[in-house]
Short mmCIF file of C-alpha atoms and ligand atoms in Angstrom, two decimals:
data_model
loop_
_atom_site.label_atom_id
_atom_site.label_comp_id
_atom_site.label_asym_id
_atom_site.label_seq_id
_atom_site.Cartn_x
_atom_site.Cartn_y
_atom_site.Cartn_z
CA UNK A 1 -12.07 1.92 5.48
CA UNK A 2 -9.33 1.16 8.02
CA UNK A 3 -9.77 -1.54 10.60
CA UNK A 4 -9.88 -1.54 14.38
CA UNK A 5 -9.87 -4.31 16.96
CA UNK A 6 -12.56 -4.80 19.58
CA UNK A 7 -10.42 -5.66 22.63
CA UNK A 8 -13.36 -7.36 24.34
CA UNK A 9 -13.42 -10.02 21.61
CA UNK A 10 -9.67 -10.31 20.85
CA UNK A 11 -7.89 -13.26 22.47
CA UNK A 12 -4.41 -12.24 21.31
CA UNK A 13 -3.85 -15.18 18.94
CA UNK A 14 -1.75 -13.00 16.61
CA UNK A 15 -3.23 -14.25 13.32
CA UNK A 16 -3.99 -10.69 12.18
CA UNK A 17 -0.38 -9.70 12.95
CA UNK A 18 0.95 -12.55 10.79
CA UNK A 19 -1.28 -11.83 7.81
CA UNK A 20 -1.21 -8.01 7.65
CA UNK A 21 0.76 -6.96 4.54
CA UNK A 22 1.30 -3.49 5.94
CA UNK A 23 2.67 -4.69 9.31
CA UNK A 24 0.38 -2.39 11.20
CA UNK A 25 -1.39 -5.01 13.33
CA UNK A 26 0.58 -5.23 16.57
CA UNK A 27 0.06 -6.91 19.92
CA UNK A 28 0.04 -5.04 23.18
CA UNK A 29 0.76 -6.78 26.44
CA UNK A 30 -0.85 -4.65 29.06
CA UNK A 31 -1.06 -5.89 32.64
CA UNK A 32 -4.59 -4.55 32.68
CA UNK A 33 -6.03 -6.01 29.50
CA UNK A 34 -3.54 -8.77 28.58
CA UNK A 35 -2.40 -9.63 25.05
CA UNK A 36 -4.56 -7.73 22.54
CA UNK A 37 -4.10 -6.75 18.92
CA UNK A 38 -4.46 -3.19 17.73
CA UNK A 39 -4.00 -1.27 14.49
CA UNK A 40 -1.01 1.02 15.13
CA UNK A 41 -1.50 3.26 12.09
CA UNK A 42 -4.92 3.25 10.35
CA UNK A 43 -3.58 5.71 7.74
CA UNK A 44 -1.34 2.94 6.41
CA UNK A 45 -4.10 0.34 6.22
CA UNK A 46 -4.33 -1.15 2.73
CA UNK A 47 -7.98 -1.97 3.42
CA UNK A 48 -7.34 -5.46 2.16
CA UNK A 49 -9.37 -6.96 5.07
CA UNK A 50 -7.15 -10.02 5.28
CA UNK A 51 -7.05 -9.49 9.05
CA UNK A 52 -10.84 -9.16 9.21
CA UNK A 53 -11.40 -12.43 7.41
CA UNK A 54 -8.59 -14.24 9.24
CA UNK A 55 -9.61 -13.30 12.79
CA UNK A 56 -11.20 -16.37 14.40
CA UNK A 57 -12.92 -14.25 17.05
CA UNK A 58 -14.51 -11.81 14.57
CA UNK A 59 -12.88 -9.10 16.66
CA UNK A 60 -11.90 -6.78 13.80
CA UNK A 61 -14.36 -4.27 12.40
CA UNK A 62 -14.03 -1.44 9.89
CA UNK A 63 -14.55 2.27 10.10
CA UNK A 64 -16.65 2.94 7.03
CA UNK A 65 -16.28 6.12 5.03
CA UNK A 66 -19.10 8.64 5.14
CA UNK A 67 -20.00 7.99 1.50
CA UNK A 68 -20.56 4.34 2.36
CA UNK A 69 -22.52 4.82 5.57
CA UNK A 70 -23.29 7.87 7.71
CA UNK A 71 -21.33 8.41 10.91
CA UNK A 72 -22.02 6.25 13.93
CA UNK A 73 -22.62 3.06 12.01
CA UNK A 74 -21.11 -0.35 12.78
CA UNK A 75 -19.63 -2.52 10.06
CA UNK A 76 -18.69 -6.12 10.81
CA UNK A 77 -17.59 -9.02 8.67
CA UNK A 78 -18.11 -12.69 9.44
CA UNK A 79 -16.32 -15.48 7.62
CA UNK A 80 -18.50 -18.56 7.63
CA UNK A 81 -16.45 -21.48 6.38
CA UNK A 82 -19.33 -23.94 6.77
CA UNK A 83 -21.53 -21.97 4.40
CA UNK A 84 -18.50 -20.92 2.34
CA UNK A 85 -19.45 -17.26 2.47
CA UNK A 86 -18.34 -13.90 3.83
CA UNK A 87 -21.12 -11.81 5.34
CA UNK A 88 -20.85 -8.04 5.73
CA UNK A 89 -23.26 -6.58 8.26
CA UNK A 90 -23.92 -2.88 8.32
CA UNK A 91 -25.89 -1.35 11.18
CA UNK A 92 -26.93 2.28 10.70
CA UNK A 93 -27.29 4.76 13.52
CA UNK A 94 -31.08 4.65 13.23
CA UNK A 95 -30.90 0.92 14.00
CA UNK A 96 -31.69 -0.30 10.48
CA UNK A 97 -29.46 -3.00 9.02
CA UNK A 98 -28.11 -4.11 5.69
CA UNK A 99 -26.33 -7.34 4.91
CA UNK A 100 -24.26 -8.46 1.93
CA UNK A 101 -23.11 -12.00 1.27
CA UNK A 102 -20.29 -13.11 -0.99
CA UNK A 103 -19.01 -16.62 -1.69
CA UNK A 104 -15.53 -17.46 -0.46
CA UNK A 105 -13.22 -18.33 -3.31
CA UNK A 106 -13.25 -21.91 -4.50
CA UNK A 107 -9.72 -22.68 -3.28
CA UNK A 108 -9.60 -24.13 0.22
CA UNK A 109 -8.68 -21.63 2.94
CA UNK A 110 -4.92 -21.48 3.42
CA UNK A 111 -4.20 -23.58 0.31
CA UNK A 112 -2.69 -20.79 -1.82
CA UNK A 113 1.11 -21.11 -1.78
CA UNK A 114 2.92 -18.26 -0.06
CA UNK A 115 5.29 -15.99 -2.03
CA UNK A 116 8.21 -17.62 -0.17
CA UNK A 117 7.37 -20.97 -1.77
CA UNK A 118 7.62 -19.55 -5.31
CA UNK A 119 10.72 -19.81 -7.47
CA UNK A 120 13.14 -16.93 -6.92
CA UNK A 121 13.11 -14.76 -10.07
CA UNK A 122 16.30 -14.62 -12.08
CA UNK A 123 18.20 -11.36 -12.59
CA UNK A 124 16.78 -11.15 -16.13
CA UNK A 125 13.24 -11.46 -14.75
CA UNK A 126 13.92 -8.77 -12.13
CA UNK A 127 15.26 -6.45 -14.82
CA UNK A 128 12.43 -7.09 -17.27
CA UNK A 129 9.25 -5.06 -17.49
CA UNK A 130 7.08 -8.07 -16.72
CA UNK A 131 5.21 -8.34 -13.43
CA UNK A 132 6.04 -11.13 -11.01
CA UNK A 133 5.36 -14.53 -12.62
CA UNK A 134 4.03 -12.92 -15.77
CA UNK A 135 3.08 -14.41 -18.22
CA UNK A 136 2.72 -17.68 -16.31
CA UNK A 137 -0.01 -16.54 -13.89
CA UNK A 138 -1.56 -13.79 -15.97
CA UNK A 139 -1.60 -16.10 -19.00
CA UNK A 140 -0.70 -13.22 -21.26
CA UNK A 141 1.35 -15.60 -23.41
CA UNK A 142 -1.97 -16.95 -24.69
CA UNK A 143 -2.93 -13.56 -26.05
CA UNK A 144 -4.92 -10.79 -24.45
CA UNK A 145 -8.65 -11.22 -23.99
CA UNK A 146 -10.64 -9.34 -26.59
CA UNK A 147 -14.25 -8.30 -26.48
CA UNK A 148 -16.59 -10.44 -28.54
CA UNK A 149 -19.56 -9.00 -30.38
FE1 SF4 B 201 -7.14 -10.65 18.24
FE2 SF4 B 201 -8.44 -11.49 16.07
FE3 SF4 B 201 -5.97 -10.48 15.86
FE4 SF4 B 201 -6.35 -12.89 17.00
S1 SF4 B 201 -6.73 -12.34 14.84
S2 SF4 B 201 -5.02 -11.22 17.74
S3 SF4 B 201 -8.32 -12.54 18.02
S4 SF4 B 201 -7.82 -9.37 16.54
FE1 SF4 B 202 -3.46 -4.89 7.60
FE2 SF4 B 202 -5.11 -5.32 5.53
FE3 SF4 B 202 -6.00 -5.47 8.05
FE4 SF4 B 202 -5.34 -3.09 7.03
S1 SF4 B 202 -7.03 -4.44 6.34
S2 SF4 B 202 -4.82 -3.83 9.07
S3 SF4 B 202 -3.60 -3.66 5.75
S4 SF4 B 202 -4.49 -6.83 7.06
#
């Protein structure tokens, strides 16, 4: 479900541009509408919704797929830091609504270290078959989890 920006709500802060891993959130600078963000290529959207959750104006919505909601629906996400939850609001074309709530992770917003602050992998680590920072972060050195009966 790619994202799109509601230009009436966007104030051009650029936070979605900074956080988008696919670099598809750009800012326009039209003399008519001013500085506004827009998704330049929805086909390349990872659907990670980092921009949706980061936008302080709640200006970014999603275009849901037809198997998720019939055409002509509206899908919005609100990040409520006071209640520590993310609320998804789905409005169907017949006017009925559905709402889902999920807790925000337990780590404080913005407290996860960026990839740039991590140690640079050695050549041996680059050449190995391990993923980045494996086994340290995946904890696979402590043995794989096995199902218990
Ligand atoms: Fe606009 Fe929201 Fe992006 Fe800021 S984060 S530029 S308000 S869409
Ligand atoms: Fe970029 Fe993710 Fe937003 Fe798509 S959902 S525009 S990939 S930040």
